[in-house]
Structure formats: structure tokens, C-alpha cells
Amino acid sequence: MTAKLCLRCDWSGDGADATCPRCGAGLFARAPGPRTAPDAAGAQASETGEERIERSWRNRVALVLVVVLAIGAVVFVQRHTPSPAVATAVSTGHHGFLLAPAKTDGGVRMWVWNLDANTAVAGPMLDGLPEELVYGYEVHSGWVGITTASDDGMHTASVLHYLGVTDRPVTVARGDRIAWLPGESSVSVVRSTALGGCRRRVSVNTWFVVTRQAVERYAGVLCGTPTAFVRDREGPYLTVDRNGTPRTLRVGAGYVQRILPGRQVLGASVDGDLLVQRPGGGLELYYASPAPIRPIAIEADGHALDPIRVLAWNADASQAFVLGSIQGVQGIFRVMVGPRPRPRPPSLVLATNAVDVQATPTADGDLYISTDGAISLVHAGHIEPIPAPAGAPGPLGPVLWVATLAYSPAEG
């Protein structure tokens, strides 16, 4: 159909009639308009939108590719660039810490050796050279128990709660003799006062470090002077001497029981195995039994072990390390303990004539030894010298190995 236009009433439309349907005037055919312009504009607008979408998609792809390439470059550089030197200590293959007292110009100071890093830091000053060191694993915060002796013959039990240079030992108790229970949180103390003749008033108390309370185990009169005092998980053992004749007593709750006449106690395991000696005799082993038993001699090929001092017990209380001699050979001997008809012969760990001899076992069966300040590690039968870390003096007196510390000593 043809588009028509009425010049009279401006009607327009398509139709075959020659007159205007509105006013009856004649119609004129309308010239075709430029239809291509609007179509071209729409097509251009449509193409512009598609191009915009395509460009946006391409931009995103390009961005993703840039990010992937950047990450790949970083990974490549990290993998192919040598790592810079790290200022940390190299592991020595040893583990744990060694607590080592040493003399200084101002007295005695505790040093803390980090065996793994081969470093050492200065710890607190002590009240004197220790006779014994123990570690209280039972206490959550950890503590180190110390026994020191004064010039008047009295002994002091104290604890270190930290190992920084400003820490000071805190006194727990004082008495004639001190007996710690290793790994636990208590220490027993015996005190005695002369009454005349052989008679002495004797008291035994157990102090609990955490609660700072004491429990009296025994108070009474005994004939003889206390000369040795040890304990196991159940309680203390006391040796009293009368005119050169010792006898060892088990201290109960309010009573004492004579168990070893003629014997001096030298050491006790936490399980109650006692190492004892008769005057002029060799080392003997005694363990509690329902049937009466006599102490068993510790011998090698019929030759007695002449004890000087019990140095330490291993973690499960099956072995004791004793400084002594057999047929003129002096050194540290390993003694197997526990109920058995006859103990194994003692074995020589290290022959030494050093004056200051100490030993401290590790949890896995190794043994650290101090001989006049020189430290060695006994591992699988081999002895390895352990040089002192830089700046640390050689130890004097007992040393103590611990697996870990519940606190970090401040750098001195």
C-alpha cells in the first residue's frame, strides 16, 4: 500500500482511496522518508553495545592472565632464588637444658645451658654452692629445688621459681638434713636437739612447696646422732649413729621402725630401693619385702664396690649411678637395682679421679657427667665431650638436666 497525505487536515495513512476519509479532500502520495537513517543508527548503537561487552570480557580475561603470570613469576623467583642466611642457632643434635652452678666474683650463680642451641644465659645468684638440685615436674609452673649447707652444719631447702638474673632462692625449710622427692612438690627435713648422753629430741617434717604447709611425721627421743636422711614416695629413712654404730630407721606417721641395724643409708630410689653400707664394707642393696631379707652385696667378680657417693638415679629408678672404686679403679659405676635374688655386677661408666664429680640422667637414658667442670655426654656407651657455650664458665657442684622449662629465662 501507498502512504498518502491530506494537505487540508494533515491526515496521513496508507490506503487505496483517492480522497481523504476525514474531510473528503484529495490525497497526495507521500514521498518515501529516509528509513535507512534510523535503522543505521540502531544498528550502530547495537554494534557499540556488543563491542563494549566484548571489550569488557577481553579486559577481564587480560586481567586474569596478568594476575596468573604475576603469581607464576613470584613462585618462580622464590623457588630459584637462594634463601638468605637466618640468624638462628644451628641444632647440635642434643636436647634439653643443663642447669649448672658456677662460682663468680660475687658468689655462686646459676647458668642455664640450652643444649640444642649450644648457648647459655646467666641465671640468678644463689645463697651458696648447692649440694643437690632437683626439678619439680609436678608443679605446673615448674621450679628448681636446691639444698645448701651453711658453716654451722645446718642445711637449707629453697626453690627457684624462675631462672632470670633477678630471681632469688626462696627458703622452704632448714634442718640438720634435707631429703627432696625428685619430680614431686615436697621436701622432708629432720631436726635434732641434744638432751644429754646419746639422747636427742628428733623431729621429722614434710614441707609442701605449692601450699607452703608442713606436716609433722615424727617427733620423739632417739639415741644417736642423725647422719643420713633420704626418702622415697612413701616417706623418709633416717640413719642415726651411736658411738660409730649406725642403724637405719623408716619414719612412719608418728613412729620409727628399725629396718637395717649396722647400716648407713646412702641413697633411695623413689620406689624404695635403698643403697646402704656397713662401716668399712662395700655397697649393698636393700629392698622392702614381706619376708625378712638381708642387704645384698654389690660386687663384680667377687670384688666389692667401695662407694664414695650416690650421684643420681635414672628416670624409672631402675639404675643408680655411684661414684666409687673397685680394686683401685675409681670412677662412676652403673648399678642395677630392684627386687632380684642377686643384682647384676656394677659396670664402669667412666674412670675418673676428678675431685668434683657429678651426674644427671636424661629422660631417654643418656647421662650428662661433670668432672671438675668438664661436661660429657654418655650415649649408647660412647662418651662425647660437650664444650661449654660461649661465655659460660665451667660448672661447680651438682648439675641438673631438664627436658624443658615451663618459663623462659631472660637474656642476661
Coordinates of C-alpha atoms in Angstrom, one line a residue:
M1 CA 0.0 0.0 0.0
T2 CA 0.9 3.6 -0.6
A3 CA 1.4 6.2 2.1
K4 CA -0.9 9.2 1.4
L5 CA -1.1 12.7 2.9
C6 CA -4.1 15.1 3.1
L7 CA -2.9 18.7 2.8
R8 CA -6.2 20.1 4.2
C9 CA -6.5 18.3 7.6
D10 CA -3.0 16.8 7.8
W11 CA -4.3 13.2 7.8
S12 CA -1.8 10.7 6.7
G13 CA -2.0 7.0 6.3
D14 CA -2.0 4.1 3.9
G15 CA -4.8 3.3 1.6
A16 CA -6.1 2.9 -1.9
D17 CA -8.7 5.7 -1.8
A18 CA -8.1 9.0 -3.7
T19 CA -10.0 11.2 -1.2
C20 CA -9.4 11.8 2.5
P21 CA -11.6 9.7 4.7
R22 CA -11.8 12.6 7.2
C23 CA -12.6 15.7 5.1
G24 CA -13.2 14.3 1.5
A25 CA -10.3 16.4 0.1
G26 CA -8.0 14.9 -2.4
L27 CA -5.0 12.9 -1.1
F28 CA -1.4 13.1 -2.3
A29 CA 1.1 10.3 -2.2
R30 CA 3.8 10.9 0.5
A31 CA 7.4 10.7 -0.6
P32 CA 9.3 7.8 0.9
G33 CA 11.2 9.0 4.0
P34 CA 14.8 8.3 4.9
R35 CA 14.1 5.0 6.6
T36 CA 17.8 3.9 6.4
A37 CA 19.0 6.5 8.9
P38 CA 17.1 5.3 11.9
D39 CA 18.0 1.7 11.1
A40 CA 21.6 2.6 10.6
A41 CA 21.6 4.5 14.0
G42 CA 20.0 1.5 15.7
A43 CA 22.5 -0.9 14.1
Q44 CA 25.4 1.4 15.2
A45 CA 24.0 1.6 18.7
S46 CA 23.7 -2.2 18.8
E47 CA 27.2 -2.7 17.5
T48 CA 28.5 -0.3 20.0
G49 CA 26.9 -2.2 22.9
E50 CA 28.3 -5.5 21.7
E51 CA 31.7 -4.0 21.2
R52 CA 31.5 -2.7 24.8
I53 CA 30.6 -6.1 26.2
E54 CA 33.3 -7.8 24.1
R55 CA 35.9 -5.2 25.2
S56 CA 34.8 -5.7 28.9
W57 CA 35.1 -9.5 28.6
R58 CA 38.5 -9.2 26.9
N59 CA 39.7 -6.8 29.7
R60 CA 38.7 -9.3 32.4
V61 CA 40.5 -12.1 30.6
A62 CA 43.5 -9.9 30.2
L63 CA 43.5 -9.0 33.9
V64 CA 43.2 -12.7 34.9
L65 CA 46.1 -13.5 32.7
V66 CA 48.2 -10.7 34.2
V67 CA 47.4 -12.0 37.7
V68 CA 48.3 -15.6 36.8
L69 CA 51.5 -14.5 35.2
A70 CA 52.4 -12.4 38.2
I71 CA 51.8 -15.2 40.6
G72 CA 53.8 -17.6 38.4
A73 CA 56.7 -15.1 38.3
V74 CA 56.7 -14.8 42.1
V75 CA 56.7 -18.5 42.6
F76 CA 59.5 -18.9 40.1
V77 CA 61.6 -16.3 41.8
Q78 CA 61.1 -17.8 45.2
R79 CA 62.0 -21.3 44.1
H80 CA 65.1 -20.2 42.2
T81 CA 66.4 -17.5 44.5
P82 CA 68.8 -18.8 47.3
S83 CA 67.4 -18.2 50.8
P84 CA 69.1 -15.5 52.8
A85 CA 71.1 -16.6 55.9
V86 CA 68.9 -16.8 59.0
A87 CA 70.4 -15.6 62.3
T88 CA 69.3 -18.6 64.4
A89 CA 71.4 -21.2 66.2
V90 CA 72.1 -24.4 64.5
S91 CA 70.9 -27.5 66.3
T92 CA 73.7 -29.6 67.9
G93 CA 71.6 -32.8 68.0
H94 CA 71.3 -32.6 71.8
H95 CA 68.2 -31.5 73.5
G96 CA 67.0 -30.1 76.8
F97 CA 68.7 -27.7 79.3
L98 CA 71.5 -28.1 81.7
L99 CA 71.3 -26.1 85.0
A100 CA 74.9 -25.5 86.0
P101 CA 76.0 -23.5 89.1
A102 CA 79.4 -21.7 88.8
K103 CA 81.5 -19.5 91.0
T104 CA 81.7 -15.8 90.2
D105 CA 83.4 -12.9 91.8
G106 CA 80.2 -12.2 93.7
G107 CA 79.4 -15.8 94.8
V108 CA 77.7 -18.6 93.1
R109 CA 75.4 -18.1 90.0
M110 CA 73.2 -20.5 88.2
W111 CA 73.7 -20.7 84.5
V112 CA 71.2 -22.1 82.0
W113 CA 72.7 -24.1 79.1
N114 CA 70.5 -24.6 76.0
L115 CA 72.0 -27.9 74.8
D116 CA 70.2 -27.8 71.5
A117 CA 71.3 -24.3 70.5
N118 CA 74.7 -24.5 72.3
T119 CA 74.0 -21.2 74.1
A120 CA 73.9 -20.2 77.7
V121 CA 72.5 -17.3 79.8
A122 CA 73.3 -16.2 83.3
G123 CA 70.7 -17.0 85.8
P124 CA 70.2 -15.9 89.5
M125 CA 72.7 -15.7 92.2
L126 CA 72.4 -18.5 94.8
D127 CA 72.9 -18.5 98.6
G128 CA 75.9 -20.8 98.3
L129 CA 77.2 -23.8 96.4
P130 CA 74.4 -26.3 96.2
E131 CA 74.7 -29.9 97.5
E132 CA 71.7 -31.1 95.4
L133 CA 69.5 -29.8 92.6
V134 CA 66.0 -31.3 91.8
Y135 CA 63.3 -30.3 89.4
G136 CA 59.6 -30.1 90.3
Y137 CA 57.9 -31.5 87.2
E138 CA 54.6 -32.0 89.2
V139 CA 54.2 -28.2 89.6
H140 CA 52.6 -26.6 86.6
S141 CA 54.8 -23.5 86.7
G142 CA 57.9 -25.6 87.3
W143 CA 60.6 -24.9 90.0
V144 CA 64.1 -25.9 90.9
G145 CA 64.8 -27.3 94.4
I146 CA 68.1 -26.5 96.0
T147 CA 69.9 -27.9 99.1
T148 CA 72.7 -25.8 100.5
A149 CA 74.8 -26.2 103.7
S150 CA 75.9 -23.4 106.0
D151 CA 79.0 -23.1 108.1
D152 CA 77.1 -24.2 111.3
G153 CA 76.2 -27.5 109.7
M154 CA 72.6 -26.7 109.1
H155 CA 71.0 -27.4 105.7
T156 CA 68.6 -25.2 103.8
A157 CA 65.9 -26.2 101.3
S158 CA 65.0 -23.4 98.9
V159 CA 63.3 -23.1 95.5
L160 CA 63.8 -21.0 92.4
H161 CA 60.6 -20.2 90.6
Y162 CA 62.3 -18.5 87.6
L163 CA 65.8 -18.5 86.2
G164 CA 66.3 -14.9 85.4
V165 CA 69.1 -12.8 86.8
T166 CA 66.8 -11.1 89.3
D167 CA 65.3 -14.3 90.7
R168 CA 66.3 -15.3 94.2
P169 CA 66.0 -18.6 96.1
V170 CA 63.0 -18.7 98.4
T171 CA 63.7 -20.6 101.6
V172 CA 61.3 -23.5 102.3
A173 CA 62.8 -25.1 105.5
R174 CA 66.0 -25.6 107.4
G175 CA 67.3 -28.5 109.4
D176 CA 70.1 -31.0 110.1
R177 CA 69.3 -32.9 106.9
I178 CA 67.2 -32.4 103.8
A179 CA 65.6 -35.0 101.6
W180 CA 63.8 -34.0 98.4
L181 CA 61.5 -36.2 96.5
P182 CA 62.6 -35.7 92.9
G183 CA 59.8 -34.7 90.5
E184 CA 57.4 -34.1 93.2
S185 CA 56.4 -31.0 95.3
S186 CA 57.6 -31.9 98.8
V187 CA 60.8 -31.9 100.8
S188 CA 61.4 -33.6 104.2
V189 CA 63.5 -32.1 107.0
V190 CA 64.9 -33.7 110.1
R191 CA 65.9 -31.6 113.2
S192 CA 67.5 -32.8 116.4
T193 CA 68.5 -31.3 119.7
A194 CA 70.9 -32.9 122.3
L195 CA 69.3 -33.9 125.6
G196 CA 72.3 -35.4 127.2
G197 CA 74.2 -38.7 126.7
C198 CA 73.1 -40.3 123.4
R199 CA 69.6 -39.0 123.7
R200 CA 68.4 -36.4 121.2
R201 CA 65.0 -35.0 120.6
V202 CA 64.3 -35.6 116.9
S203 CA 61.5 -34.3 114.6
V204 CA 60.8 -35.0 111.0
N205 CA 58.5 -32.8 109.0
T206 CA 57.5 -32.8 105.3
W207 CA 57.0 -29.4 103.6
F208 CA 54.8 -29.0 100.5
V209 CA 56.2 -26.4 98.2
V210 CA 53.0 -25.4 96.5
T211 CA 50.8 -25.0 99.6
R212 CA 53.7 -23.8 101.8
Q213 CA 52.4 -26.1 104.6
A214 CA 54.2 -28.6 106.7
V215 CA 53.1 -32.0 108.1
E216 CA 54.8 -33.5 111.1
R217 CA 55.6 -37.1 110.6
Y218 CA 57.5 -37.9 113.8
A219 CA 58.6 -36.2 117.0
G220 CA 60.3 -38.2 119.8
V221 CA 63.5 -39.0 121.5
L222 CA 66.2 -41.3 119.9
C223 CA 69.6 -42.5 121.0
G224 CA 72.1 -41.4 118.4
T225 CA 73.0 -38.5 116.0
P226 CA 71.3 -38.2 112.6
T227 CA 73.9 -38.8 110.0
A228 CA 71.9 -39.6 106.8
F229 CA 68.4 -38.8 105.6
V230 CA 66.7 -39.9 102.3
R231 CA 63.2 -40.5 101.1
D232 CA 61.0 -42.4 98.6
R233 CA 57.4 -41.9 97.6
E234 CA 56.2 -43.3 100.8
G235 CA 58.3 -41.4 103.3
P236 CA 61.7 -40.7 104.8
Y237 CA 64.5 -43.0 106.0
L238 CA 66.8 -41.8 108.8
T239 CA 70.2 -43.2 109.9
V240 CA 71.3 -42.4 113.4
D241 CA 74.8 -43.2 114.7
R242 CA 75.7 -44.2 118.3
N243 CA 79.4 -44.5 119.0
G244 CA 80.2 -45.4 115.4
T245 CA 77.4 -47.9 115.0
P246 CA 74.7 -46.8 112.6
R247 CA 71.2 -48.0 112.3
T248 CA 68.7 -47.0 109.6
L249 CA 65.0 -46.3 110.5
R250 CA 61.9 -46.0 108.4
V251 CA 60.0 -42.9 109.5
G252 CA 56.3 -43.6 109.7
A253 CA 53.3 -41.5 110.7
G254 CA 54.2 -40.8 114.3
Y255 CA 56.7 -43.7 114.7
V256 CA 60.0 -45.0 113.5
Q257 CA 60.8 -48.6 112.5
R258 CA 64.3 -50.1 112.6
I259 CA 64.9 -51.9 109.4
L260 CA 68.7 -52.0 108.9
P261 CA 70.8 -52.3 112.0
G262 CA 74.5 -51.7 111.4
R263 CA 73.9 -49.9 108.1
Q264 CA 74.2 -46.4 106.9
V265 CA 71.8 -45.3 104.1
L266 CA 73.4 -43.7 101.1
G267 CA 70.5 -43.3 98.7
A268 CA 67.0 -44.2 98.0
S269 CA 65.0 -44.6 94.7
V270 CA 61.5 -43.2 94.5
D271 CA 60.3 -46.9 94.6
G272 CA 62.0 -47.6 97.9
D273 CA 65.2 -49.4 96.8
L274 CA 67.9 -48.5 99.3
L275 CA 71.7 -48.4 98.7
V276 CA 73.4 -48.9 102.1
Q277 CA 76.8 -49.6 103.6
R278 CA 78.1 -51.1 106.7
P279 CA 81.1 -49.5 108.4
G280 CA 84.2 -50.5 106.4
G281 CA 82.2 -52.6 103.9
G282 CA 81.1 -52.3 100.3
L283 CA 77.9 -51.1 98.7
E284 CA 74.8 -53.1 99.4
L285 CA 71.2 -53.1 98.0
Y286 CA 68.2 -53.4 100.2
Y287 CA 64.6 -53.5 99.1
A288 CA 61.4 -53.9 101.1
S289 CA 59.9 -57.4 101.1
P290 CA 57.1 -59.2 103.1
A291 CA 59.8 -61.7 104.2
P292 CA 62.8 -60.5 106.1
I293 CA 65.8 -60.1 103.9
R294 CA 69.3 -59.1 104.3
P295 CA 71.1 -56.4 102.2
I296 CA 72.7 -57.9 99.0
A297 CA 76.3 -57.0 98.3
I298 CA 77.1 -55.2 95.0
E299 CA 80.1 -56.9 93.6
A300 CA 82.0 -57.5 90.4
D301 CA 83.8 -60.9 90.2
G302 CA 83.7 -61.1 93.9
H303 CA 85.1 -57.7 94.5
A304 CA 83.0 -55.2 96.4
L305 CA 82.2 -51.7 95.1
D306 CA 83.6 -49.3 97.6
P307 CA 81.1 -46.3 97.5
I308 CA 82.0 -42.7 97.9
R309 CA 78.7 -41.1 97.0
V310 CA 75.4 -41.9 95.2
L311 CA 75.3 -39.4 92.3
A312 CA 71.9 -39.9 90.7
W313 CA 69.0 -42.3 89.7
N314 CA 67.7 -42.8 86.3
A315 CA 64.1 -41.8 85.3
D316 CA 62.4 -45.2 86.1
A317 CA 64.5 -45.8 89.3
S318 CA 66.0 -49.0 87.8
Q319 CA 69.6 -47.7 87.9
A320 CA 71.8 -45.8 90.2
F321 CA 75.0 -44.0 89.3
V322 CA 77.6 -44.3 92.1
L323 CA 81.0 -42.7 92.5
G324 CA 83.3 -45.4 93.9
S325 CA 86.1 -47.8 93.2
I326 CA 86.6 -51.5 92.6
Q327 CA 90.1 -52.9 93.0
G328 CA 91.7 -49.4 92.9
V329 CA 89.8 -48.3 89.7
Q330 CA 87.8 -45.2 90.7
G331 CA 85.0 -43.8 88.6
I332 CA 81.3 -43.7 88.0
F333 CA 79.6 -47.0 88.1
R334 CA 76.1 -48.0 86.9
V335 CA 74.3 -50.2 89.5
M336 CA 71.1 -52.0 88.6
V337 CA 68.5 -52.1 91.4
G338 CA 65.2 -53.7 92.1
P339 CA 64.0 -56.9 93.7
R340 CA 66.1 -59.8 92.5
P341 CA 68.0 -62.6 94.3
R342 CA 71.3 -61.1 93.3
P343 CA 71.9 -57.8 91.5
R344 CA 73.9 -57.6 88.3
P345 CA 77.6 -56.7 88.6
P346 CA 78.2 -52.9 88.5
S347 CA 79.5 -51.6 85.2
L348 CA 82.1 -48.8 84.9
V349 CA 80.7 -45.8 83.0
L350 CA 83.7 -43.5 83.3
A351 CA 87.0 -43.9 85.1
T352 CA 88.0 -40.6 86.8
N353 CA 90.0 -39.3 89.7
A354 CA 88.4 -35.8 89.4
V355 CA 87.6 -34.1 92.7
D356 CA 84.2 -32.6 91.7
V357 CA 82.2 -35.4 90.1
Q358 CA 78.5 -35.1 89.2
A359 CA 76.0 -36.9 87.1
T360 CA 72.5 -36.2 85.8
P361 CA 70.5 -38.6 83.6
T362 CA 68.2 -37.7 80.8
A363 CA 64.7 -39.0 80.2
D364 CA 65.8 -41.2 77.3
G365 CA 68.6 -43.0 79.2
D366 CA 71.6 -40.8 78.4
L367 CA 73.8 -39.4 81.1
Y368 CA 75.5 -36.0 81.5
I369 CA 78.6 -36.0 83.6
S370 CA 80.6 -33.2 85.1
T371 CA 84.2 -33.8 86.1
D372 CA 86.0 -30.8 87.6
G373 CA 83.8 -28.6 85.4
A374 CA 84.2 -30.5 82.2
I375 CA 80.8 -31.8 80.8
S376 CA 80.5 -35.1 78.9
L377 CA 77.5 -36.9 77.4
V378 CA 77.3 -40.7 77.7
H379 CA 75.2 -42.1 74.9
A380 CA 74.9 -45.8 73.9
G381 CA 78.2 -46.5 75.7
H382 CA 80.1 -43.6 73.9
I383 CA 81.4 -40.6 75.8
E384 CA 81.2 -37.3 74.0
P385 CA 82.8 -34.1 75.4
I386 CA 80.4 -31.1 75.5
P387 CA 82.2 -27.8 75.3
A388 CA 80.8 -25.0 77.4
P389 CA 78.8 -22.5 75.4
A390 CA 80.4 -19.2 74.6
G391 CA 80.5 -17.0 77.8
A392 CA 79.5 -19.8 80.2
P393 CA 82.0 -20.8 82.9
G394 CA 82.7 -24.4 83.8
P395 CA 80.2 -25.7 86.4
L396 CA 81.0 -26.4 90.0
G397 CA 78.9 -28.7 92.1
P398 CA 75.7 -30.6 91.0
V399 CA 74.3 -30.1 87.5
L400 CA 70.7 -30.9 86.5
W401 CA 69.3 -31.9 83.1
V402 CA 65.7 -30.9 82.4
A403 CA 63.8 -31.7 79.2
T404 CA 62.1 -28.3 79.1
L405 CA 61.5 -25.3 81.2
A406 CA 58.0 -24.0 82.0
Y407 CA 59.4 -20.5 81.8
S408 CA 62.0 -18.8 79.6
P409 CA 65.0 -17.3 81.4
A410 CA 65.6 -13.7 80.5
E411 CA 68.6 -13.0 78.4
G412 CA 71.3 -11.8 80.8

